[in-house]
Amino acid sequence: MPPAYLKKATRTAESESAGVTETVKLILDTIEKGGEAAARSYAEQFDRYGGNIVVTRTEIEAAAASLPQKLKDDIRFAHDNVRKFAEAQKSTLGDVQIEIVPGLIVGQKIIPCQSAGCYVPGGRYSHIASAIMTVTTASVAGCSHIAVASPPRPDTGIHPAILYTADICGADTMLALGGVQGVAAMAFGLFGLPRADILVGPGNQFVAEAKRILFGRVGIDMFAGPTDSLIVADDSADAEIVAADLVGQAEHGYNSPVWLVTDSPALARAVMDIVPKITASLPEPNRSSAEAAWRDLAEVIVCQDREEMASVADEYAPEHLSVQARDLDWWLGRLRCYGSLFLGEQTTVAFGDKAAGTNHVLPTSGAARYTGGLSVHKFMKIVTWQRATEEGARPVAEATARISRTEGMEGHARTADIRLAKYFPGESFDLFQAG
């Protein structure tokens, strides 16, 4: 019997992208041609901001002084956790070399990107945590220059908490530029920045589209759509906690789907009763966002057993996957497709979003089938090298010559031939394809 839907989405989580590509391409082209003046013009048009673009040290210090100490302590706590986890991730990569055949040594070397551009949203919500996740991780990776672009508020500039956070996490330059113009400034190297090697960080559909268009000229973390979350829960789960976690993610926006997968019809019905009550208690605009996401996109799915629950979760490949069920080790071993996994009710997506240490820049829209989220590895290049003695080059040259001629690539073959002739004069080699 297939899983039963007690609640089915009435539409998909499309990004309402009609016309976005053309708009973003026009802005990027205009800024590339017009440079800083064009970027300033868009800042005035979209952000209603006419202040200085490059944030000064005086402004950063004033921002820090304006914040309560408790908030600064919380930011440093989150930064330390993200830093420690990024350092642990970095330790899993290292330089390697191996003698493949006698006299032939090959290896890998880890080299960080030189310049990273981090976008930090600051429109409806001031995403302090996005500054922590992107800047800290780039800093641990060893990027030599880290730029931040974040939307300014009219007359006041970037939110003080974002400035403070980006500064302590290691940003070298901060730009009061939001949207496509912020992404473009980092990509094109405006306002004294080096051109970004990689662009990272969440943003609205215009930011995501700008990164998509620029991909190839620069690296990006991933193609991102609306955030999504799935909870797997059995009859041992607390319905109120499950409901609160679903609402907590639905408040991201009207196009942020949430899903409940359970083998308990009673739990499913209880959660469906509780969600509207929790949603109604939120302030605006959170309430309207959560109501729309729950009404249009949420799904509640009842399965026969935990294996079917796991299969459904893997099929959805959610950005965030929470398990509130018995035998957490079984779930950790069984689940395959998710951006980040939260095991047990003692942890929740918000912990990962803000302060637990794992990164919150994660694959959306089913992309967890083939990729993970932002990590220190995204800022690091794994490059390879080789060296050989004359004897070590011999078997490789012979094989290369024959394979190349079989492929029809005579020029390649002759680069092997010339070395064999030089290193082993007077010897004869069979360097042509059979037949």
PDB file of C-alpha atoms in Angstrom, residues 81-210:
ATOM      1  CA  ASN A  81      31.124  26.655  17.114  1.00  0.00           C
ATOM      2  CA  VAL A  82      31.101  27.161  13.351  1.00  0.00           C
ATOM      3  CA  ARG A  83      34.859  27.772  13.376  1.00  0.00           C
ATOM      4  CA  LYS A  84      35.570  24.588  15.345  1.00  0.00           C
ATOM      5  CA  PHE A  85      33.463  22.496  12.989  1.00  0.00           C
ATOM      6  CA  ALA A  86      35.054  24.078   9.901  1.00  0.00           C
ATOM      7  CA  GLU A  87      38.513  23.387  11.333  1.00  0.00           C
ATOM      8  CA  ALA A  88      37.510  19.747  11.883  1.00  0.00           C
ATOM      9  CA  GLN A  89      36.287  19.546   8.287  1.00  0.00           C
ATOM     10  CA  LYS A  90      39.523  21.049   7.011  1.00  0.00           C
ATOM     11  CA  SER A  91      41.529  18.411   8.867  1.00  0.00           C
ATOM     12  CA  THR A  92      39.882  15.706   6.739  1.00  0.00           C
ATOM     13  CA  LEU A  93      41.689  17.048   3.647  1.00  0.00           C
ATOM     14  CA  GLY A  94      45.416  17.067   3.159  1.00  0.00           C
ATOM     15  CA  ASP A  95      48.259  16.907   0.683  1.00  0.00           C
ATOM     16  CA  VAL A  96      48.935  13.397  -0.612  1.00  0.00           C
ATOM     17  CA  GLN A  97      51.575  11.746  -2.753  1.00  0.00           C
ATOM     18  CA  ILE A  98      52.018   8.163  -3.905  1.00  0.00           C
ATOM     19  CA  GLU A  99      54.505   6.306  -6.087  1.00  0.00           C
ATOM     20  CA  ILE A 100      52.114   4.768  -8.627  1.00  0.00           C
ATOM     21  CA  VAL A 101      54.837   2.728 -10.373  1.00  0.00           C
ATOM     22  CA  PRO A 102      58.545   2.797  -9.597  1.00  0.00           C
ATOM     23  CA  GLY A 103      59.849   6.246 -10.474  1.00  0.00           C
ATOM     24  CA  LEU A 104      56.420   7.857 -11.070  1.00  0.00           C
ATOM     25  CA  ILE A 105      55.074   9.965  -8.200  1.00  0.00           C
ATOM     26  CA  VAL A 106      51.665  11.633  -8.292  1.00  0.00           C
ATOM     27  CA  GLY A 107      49.971  13.745  -5.662  1.00  0.00           C
ATOM     28  CA  GLN A 108      47.295  16.165  -4.635  1.00  0.00           C
ATOM     29  CA  LYS A 109      47.682  19.593  -3.095  1.00  0.00           C
ATOM     30  CA  ILE A 110      45.034  21.619  -1.285  1.00  0.00           C
ATOM     31  CA  ILE A 111      44.943  25.307  -2.231  1.00  0.00           C
ATOM     32  CA  PRO A 112      42.331  27.751  -0.913  1.00  0.00           C
ATOM     33  CA  CYS A 113      40.567  30.181  -3.239  1.00  0.00           C
ATOM     34  CA  GLN A 114      42.188  33.594  -3.136  1.00  0.00           C
ATOM     35  CA  SER A 115      39.066  35.764  -2.991  1.00  0.00           C
ATOM     36  CA  ALA A 116      35.647  34.882  -1.572  1.00  0.00           C
ATOM     37  CA  GLY A 117      32.496  36.965  -1.898  1.00  0.00           C
ATOM     38  CA  CYS A 118      29.860  36.378   0.797  1.00  0.00           C
ATOM     39  CA  TYR A 119      26.302  37.627   0.384  1.00  0.00           C
ATOM     40  CA  VAL A 120      24.468  38.256   3.663  1.00  0.00           C
ATOM     41  CA  PRO A 121      20.709  38.920   3.403  1.00  0.00           C
ATOM     42  CA  GLY A 122      19.420  41.894   5.348  1.00  0.00           C
ATOM     43  CA  GLY A 123      16.025  42.764   3.952  1.00  0.00           C
ATOM     44  CA  ARG A 124      13.003  41.379   5.809  1.00  0.00           C
ATOM     45  CA  TYR A 125      15.295  39.604   8.294  1.00  0.00           C
ATOM     46  CA  SER A 126      18.823  40.576   9.304  1.00  0.00           C
ATOM     47  CA  HIS A 127      20.689  37.326   8.795  1.00  0.00           C
ATOM     48  CA  ILE A 128      23.415  37.495  11.411  1.00  0.00           C
ATOM     49  CA  ALA A 129      23.871  33.739  11.122  1.00  0.00           C
ATOM     50  CA  SER A 130      24.539  33.898   7.368  1.00  0.00           C
ATOM     51  CA  ALA A 131      27.519  36.137   8.051  1.00  0.00           C
ATOM     52  CA  ILE A 132      28.791  33.609  10.578  1.00  0.00           C
ATOM     53  CA  MET A 133      28.311  30.639   8.247  1.00  0.00           C
ATOM     54  CA  THR A 134      29.920  32.126   5.151  1.00  0.00           C
ATOM     55  CA  VAL A 135      32.682  34.382   6.456  1.00  0.00           C
ATOM     56  CA  THR A 136      33.913  32.052   9.191  1.00  0.00           C
ATOM     57  CA  THR A 137      34.101  29.100   6.825  1.00  0.00           C
ATOM     58  CA  ALA A 138      35.984  31.073   4.168  1.00  0.00           C
ATOM     59  CA  SER A 139      38.385  32.326   6.821  1.00  0.00           C
ATOM     60  CA  VAL A 140      39.147  28.839   8.130  1.00  0.00           C
ATOM     61  CA  ALA A 141      39.700  27.650   4.561  1.00  0.00           C
ATOM     62  CA  GLY A 142      42.437  30.254   4.221  1.00  0.00           C
ATOM     63  CA  CYS A 143      40.994  32.638   1.620  1.00  0.00           C
ATOM     64  CA  SER A 144      43.308  35.640   1.405  1.00  0.00           C
ATOM     65  CA  HIS A 145      40.491  38.171   0.907  1.00  0.00           C
ATOM     66  CA  ILE A 146      36.891  37.884   2.089  1.00  0.00           C
ATOM     67  CA  ALA A 147      34.304  40.422   0.973  1.00  0.00           C
ATOM     68  CA  VAL A 148      30.765  40.805   2.314  1.00  0.00           C
ATOM     69  CA  ALA A 149      27.854  42.476   0.556  1.00  0.00           C
ATOM     70  CA  SER A 150      24.653  43.106   2.501  1.00  0.00           C
ATOM     71  CA  PRO A 151      21.582  45.270   1.853  1.00  0.00           C
ATOM     72  CA  PRO A 152      21.683  48.648   3.608  1.00  0.00           C
ATOM     73  CA  ARG A 153      18.678  50.220   5.284  1.00  0.00           C
ATOM     74  CA  PRO A 154      17.819  53.708   4.013  1.00  0.00           C
ATOM     75  CA  ASP A 155      19.864  56.334   5.874  1.00  0.00           C
ATOM     76  CA  THR A 156      21.349  53.810   8.330  1.00  0.00           C
ATOM     77  CA  GLY A 157      23.290  51.316   6.226  1.00  0.00           C
ATOM     78  CA  ILE A 158      23.939  47.672   7.072  1.00  0.00           C
ATOM     79  CA  HIS A 159      22.411  46.348  10.289  1.00  0.00           C
ATOM     80  CA  PRO A 160      24.939  46.819  13.141  1.00  0.00           C
ATOM     81  CA  ALA A 161      24.793  43.147  14.159  1.00  0.00           C
ATOM     82  CA  ILE A 162      25.733  42.049  10.637  1.00  0.00           C
ATOM     83  CA  LEU A 163      28.666  44.480  10.589  1.00  0.00           C
ATOM     84  CA  TYR A 164      29.904  43.286  13.971  1.00  0.00           C
ATOM     85  CA  THR A 165      29.497  39.638  13.014  1.00  0.00           C
ATOM     86  CA  ALA A 166      31.232  39.879   9.646  1.00  0.00           C
ATOM     87  CA  ASP A 167      34.102  41.743  11.265  1.00  0.00           C
ATOM     88  CA  ILE A 168      34.807  39.260  14.049  1.00  0.00           C
ATOM     89  CA  CYS A 169      34.424  36.338  11.630  1.00  0.00           C
ATOM     90  CA  GLY A 170      37.163  37.638   9.353  1.00  0.00           C
ATOM     91  CA  ALA A 171      35.704  39.854   6.608  1.00  0.00           C
ATOM     92  CA  ASP A 172      38.280  42.124   4.977  1.00  0.00           C
ATOM     93  CA  THR A 173      35.851  44.445   3.172  1.00  0.00           C
ATOM     94  CA  MET A 174      32.125  45.089   3.631  1.00  0.00           C
ATOM     95  CA  LEU A 175      29.900  46.663   1.002  1.00  0.00           C
ATOM     96  CA  ALA A 176      26.565  48.317   1.712  1.00  0.00           C
ATOM     97  CA  LEU A 177      25.041  46.827  -1.419  1.00  0.00           C
ATOM     98  CA  GLY A 178      22.104  44.449  -1.612  1.00  0.00           C
ATOM     99  CA  GLY A 179      20.672  42.235  -4.305  1.00  0.00           C
ATOM    100  CA  VAL A 180      22.168  41.811  -7.759  1.00  0.00           C
ATOM    101  CA  GLN A 181      24.309  44.932  -7.392  1.00  0.00           C
ATOM    102  CA  GLY A 182      26.032  43.459  -4.322  1.00  0.00           C
ATOM    103  CA  VAL A 183      26.725  40.176  -6.079  1.00  0.00           C
ATOM    104  CA  ALA A 184      27.953  42.010  -9.182  1.00  0.00           C
ATOM    105  CA  ALA A 185      30.322  44.245  -7.208  1.00  0.00           C
ATOM    106  CA  MET A 186      32.046  41.213  -5.713  1.00  0.00           C
ATOM    107  CA  ALA A 187      32.113  39.261  -8.969  1.00  0.00           C
ATOM    108  CA  PHE A 188      33.475  42.142 -11.057  1.00  0.00           C
ATOM    109  CA  GLY A 189      35.906  43.476  -8.457  1.00  0.00           C
ATOM    110  CA  LEU A 190      34.386  46.921  -7.903  1.00  0.00           C
ATOM    111  CA  PHE A 191      35.079  49.341  -5.029  1.00  0.00           C
ATOM    112  CA  GLY A 192      38.682  48.168  -4.685  1.00  0.00           C
ATOM    113  CA  LEU A 193      37.849  44.486  -4.288  1.00  0.00           C
ATOM    114  CA  PRO A 194      39.720  41.708  -6.028  1.00  0.00           C
ATOM    115  CA  ARG A 195      37.455  39.776  -8.386  1.00  0.00           C
ATOM    116  CA  ALA A 196      35.771  37.011  -6.435  1.00  0.00           C
ATOM    117  CA  ASP A 197      36.873  33.461  -7.167  1.00  0.00           C
ATOM    118  CA  ILE A 198      33.736  32.119  -5.471  1.00  0.00           C
ATOM    119  CA  LEU A 199      30.386  33.608  -4.441  1.00  0.00           C
ATOM    120  CA  VAL A 200      28.491  32.104  -1.515  1.00  0.00           C
ATOM    121  CA  GLY A 201      25.525  32.776   0.703  1.00  0.00           C
ATOM    122  CA  PRO A 202      21.722  32.704   0.581  1.00  0.00           C
ATOM    123  CA  GLY A 203      19.522  35.370  -0.937  1.00  0.00           C
ATOM    124  CA  ASN A 204      16.252  36.034  -2.717  1.00  0.00           C
ATOM    125  CA  GLN A 205      15.440  34.830  -6.221  1.00  0.00           C
ATOM    126  CA  PHE A 206      17.310  37.762  -7.787  1.00  0.00           C
ATOM    127  CA  VAL A 207      20.490  36.984  -5.850  1.00  0.00           C
ATOM    128  CA  ALA A 208      20.166  33.276  -6.681  1.00  0.00           C
ATOM    129  CA  GLU A 209      19.674  34.063 -10.373  1.00  0.00           C
ATOM    130  CA  ALA A 210      22.663  36.415 -10.426  1.00  0.00           C
TER     131      ALA A 210
END
